[in-house]
Coordinates of C-alpha atoms in Angstrom, one line a residue:
X236 CA 10.3 159.2 148.1
X237 CA 10.6 155.9 150.0
X238 CA 12.8 153.2 148.4
X239 CA 11.7 149.7 149.1
X240 CA 14.4 147.6 150.8
X241 CA 13.2 144.5 149.1
X242 CA 12.8 145.5 145.4
X243 CA 14.2 149.1 145.4
X244 CA 10.9 150.4 144.0
X245 CA 10.4 154.2 144.6
X246 CA 7.2 154.7 146.6
X247 CA 5.3 157.8 147.5
X248 CA 5.9 159.4 150.9
X249 CA 3.5 158.1 153.5
X250 CA 3.1 154.7 151.9
X251 CA 3.4 151.8 154.5
X252 CA 3.7 148.9 152.1
X253 CA 5.6 148.9 148.8
X254 CA 3.3 149.5 145.8
X255 CA 5.4 147.0 143.7
X256 CA 6.0 144.0 146.0
X257 CA 4.0 144.7 149.1
X258 CA 7.0 144.6 151.5
X259 CA 6.8 146.7 154.7
X260 CA 8.5 150.1 154.4
X261 CA 8.6 150.7 158.1
X262 CA 11.0 148.0 159.3
X263 CA 10.5 146.2 162.6
X264 CA 9.2 149.3 164.5
X265 CA 6.0 151.1 163.5
X266 CA 6.0 154.8 162.9
X267 CA 5.2 156.8 166.0
X268 CA 3.4 160.0 166.5
X269 CA 6.6 161.2 168.3
X270 CA 8.4 161.1 165.0
X271 CA 5.6 162.6 162.9
X272 CA 3.0 165.1 164.0
X273 CA 3.6 164.7 167.7
X274 CA 3.9 167.5 170.2
X275 CA 6.5 170.0 169.3
X276 CA 6.4 169.2 165.6
X277 CA 6.7 172.2 163.4
X278 CA 3.5 173.3 161.3
X279 CA 5.5 172.8 158.1
X280 CA 6.3 169.1 159.0
X281 CA 2.7 168.5 160.1
X282 CA 1.4 169.8 156.8
X283 CA 3.8 167.6 154.8
X284 CA 3.0 164.5 156.8
X285 CA -0.8 165.2 156.6
X286 CA -0.8 165.6 152.8
X287 CA 1.8 163.0 151.9
X288 CA 0.5 160.7 149.2
X289 CA -2.8 162.6 148.8
X290 CA -4.3 163.1 145.3
X291 CA -6.4 166.1 146.4
X292 CA -5.2 169.4 145.1
X293 CA -7.6 171.8 146.6
X294 CA -8.1 175.5 146.4
X295 CA -5.3 177.6 147.7
X296 CA -2.7 175.0 146.8
X297 CA 0.3 175.4 144.5
X298 CA 2.7 172.8 143.1
X299 CA 6.2 172.8 144.4
X300 CA 8.5 171.5 141.7
X301 CA 11.9 170.3 142.9
X302 CA 14.2 169.7 139.9
X303 CA 17.5 168.1 140.4
X304 CA 20.3 170.7 140.6
X305 CA 17.9 173.7 140.6
X306 CA 16.1 175.9 143.1
X307 CA 12.5 174.7 143.9
X308 CA 9.8 176.4 141.8
X309 CA 6.2 177.2 142.7
X310 CA 3.6 176.6 140.1
X311 CA -0.2 177.2 140.2
X312 CA -1.5 175.1 137.3
X313 CA -4.0 176.5 134.8
X314 CA -6.8 174.3 133.5
X315 CA -4.1 172.8 131.3
X316 CA -0.4 173.6 131.8
X317 CA 2.0 172.4 129.0
X318 CA 5.6 171.5 129.9
X319 CA 8.3 171.6 127.2
X320 CA 11.0 173.7 125.6
X321 CA 10.8 177.0 123.6
X322 CA 11.0 176.5 119.9
X323 CA 13.8 178.8 118.5
X324 CA 12.5 178.4 115.0
X325 CA 9.0 179.7 115.6
X326 CA 9.4 181.4 119.0
X327 CA 6.5 179.4 120.4
X328 CA 6.7 178.8 124.2
X329 CA 5.1 176.1 126.4
X330 CA 3.4 177.3 129.6
X331 CA 6.4 175.9 131.6
X332 CA 9.7 176.3 129.6
X333 CA 12.3 173.8 130.8
X334 CA 15.0 175.1 128.5
X335 CA 16.9 176.8 131.3
X336 CA 17.1 173.5 133.2
X337 CA 19.1 171.8 130.3
X338 CA 15.8 170.7 128.8
X339 CA 17.4 170.0 125.3
X340 CA 20.2 167.9 126.8
X341 CA 17.8 166.1 129.1
X342 CA 15.6 165.0 126.2
X343 CA 12.6 167.3 126.8
X344 CA 10.4 167.8 123.8
X345 CA 9.0 171.2 122.7
X346 CA 5.5 170.0 123.8
X347 CA 6.4 167.2 126.2
X348 CA 3.5 166.8 128.6
X349 CA 0.7 168.6 130.3
X350 CA -0.8 168.8 133.8
X351 CA -4.6 169.0 133.7
X352 CA -6.9 169.9 136.6
X353 CA -9.8 167.6 137.2
X354 CA -12.4 169.8 138.9
X355 CA -14.7 166.8 139.7
X356 CA -12.4 165.4 142.4
X357 CA -9.9 168.2 142.8
X358 CA -7.0 166.1 141.4
X359 CA -4.3 166.8 138.9
X360 CA -3.6 164.5 135.9
X361 CA -0.4 164.1 134.0
X362 CA -0.6 163.5 130.2
X363 CA 2.3 162.7 127.9
X364 CA 1.9 164.5 124.6
X365 CA 3.6 161.8 122.5
X366 CA 7.1 163.0 123.5
X367 CA 10.2 161.4 121.9
X368 CA 11.8 160.4 125.2
X369 CA 8.8 159.7 127.3
X370 CA 7.2 160.8 130.5
X371 CA 7.5 158.7 133.6
X372 CA 5.5 158.7 136.9
X373 CA 7.3 157.1 139.8
X374 CA 9.5 155.2 137.4
X375 CA 6.6 153.9 135.1
X376 CA 6.5 155.1 131.5
X377 CA 3.2 156.7 130.6
X378 CA 1.2 155.8 127.5
X379 CA 0.7 158.9 125.3
X380 CA -2.5 161.0 125.5
X381 CA -3.9 159.2 128.6
X382 CA -4.4 160.7 132.1
X383 CA -2.4 159.6 135.1
X384 CA -3.3 161.0 138.5
X385 CA -0.6 162.8 140.4
X386 CA -0.1 162.4 144.2
X387 CA 1.7 164.7 146.6
X388 CA 5.4 163.6 146.7
X389 CA 5.3 161.9 143.3
X390 CA 8.4 161.7 141.1
X391 CA 8.0 162.8 137.5
X392 CA 10.6 162.4 134.8
X393 CA 10.6 164.0 131.3
X394 CA 13.2 162.2 129.3
X395 CA 16.1 162.3 131.7
X396 CA 14.9 165.4 133.7
X397 CA 13.7 164.3 137.2
X398 CA 11.5 166.4 139.4
X399 CA 9.5 165.8 142.5
X400 CA 6.1 167.4 143.0
X401 CA 4.6 168.5 146.3
X402 CA 1.2 170.0 147.1
X403 CA 1.8 173.2 149.1
X404 CA -0.2 176.0 150.5
X405 CA 0.2 179.1 148.3
X406 CA 2.4 181.9 149.7
X407 CA 0.8 185.3 150.0
X408 CA 2.8 186.8 147.1
X409 CA 1.6 184.1 144.7
X410 CA -1.7 185.9 144.4
X411 CA 0.0 188.6 142.4
X412 CA -0.6 188.0 138.7
X413 CA 2.3 188.0 136.2
X414 CA 1.4 188.0 132.5
X415 CA 4.7 187.0 130.9
X416 CA 7.1 185.2 133.1
X417 CA 10.1 183.2 131.8
X418 CA 11.2 179.9 133.3
X419 CA 13.4 181.5 135.9
X420 CA 10.3 183.2 137.3
X421 CA 11.2 186.7 136.2
X422 CA 8.5 188.7 134.2
X423 CA 9.8 189.6 130.8
X424 CA 11.2 193.1 130.9
X425 CA 11.0 193.3 134.7
X426 CA 13.7 193.2 137.3
X427 CA 14.4 190.1 139.3
X428 CA 12.0 189.8 142.3
X429 CA 13.6 189.5 145.7
X430 CA 12.2 186.0 146.4
X431 CA 14.6 183.1 146.3
X432 CA 11.9 180.6 145.2
X433 CA 11.3 180.7 141.4
X434 CA 7.8 181.0 140.0
X435 CA 6.4 180.1 136.6
X436 CA 4.2 182.4 134.7
X437 CA 1.2 179.9 134.8
X438 CA 1.5 179.9 138.5
X439 CA 1.0 183.6 139.1

């Protein structure tokens, strides 16, 4: 996320001019290929720079969710993936349960929002489901039940829970299905997998 030196607006990675005020985000010196994507740059950095700010979520991609204070989580969205908290009264669960991430304290609703795949242009859309504390995309509160396109590197906030989303190539192990996985990435009734990166049930 790039913070504008003029108005402090949070801009997507790779943006040259502030979306809010139009100020330059690159200072007096332009970006050089020596810094990004030049000889000797690692493939991981080249991939991040190449996709920064893109709204194309093609086949073989997963979402990398970086939630403040938690390990990054990989998620392969379904056609519609609901984010929220488990309901202790009914036992109902959203596709992505944010309860273990202090969801209740952070103001996450039981059915807070959803990410929907748009197969026409290979993009992802964020919908707020009428949550009590709101959903925000790059600091802007979303109107309920309307689609907002997600870009690589965007900041999403559910209530007070902040996460950053990145489009990433799926690791080999992500092709293994898991029918019932809790929010920590562990299939219900199964032992903890050896990976350090968590995975949600809808991802795998």
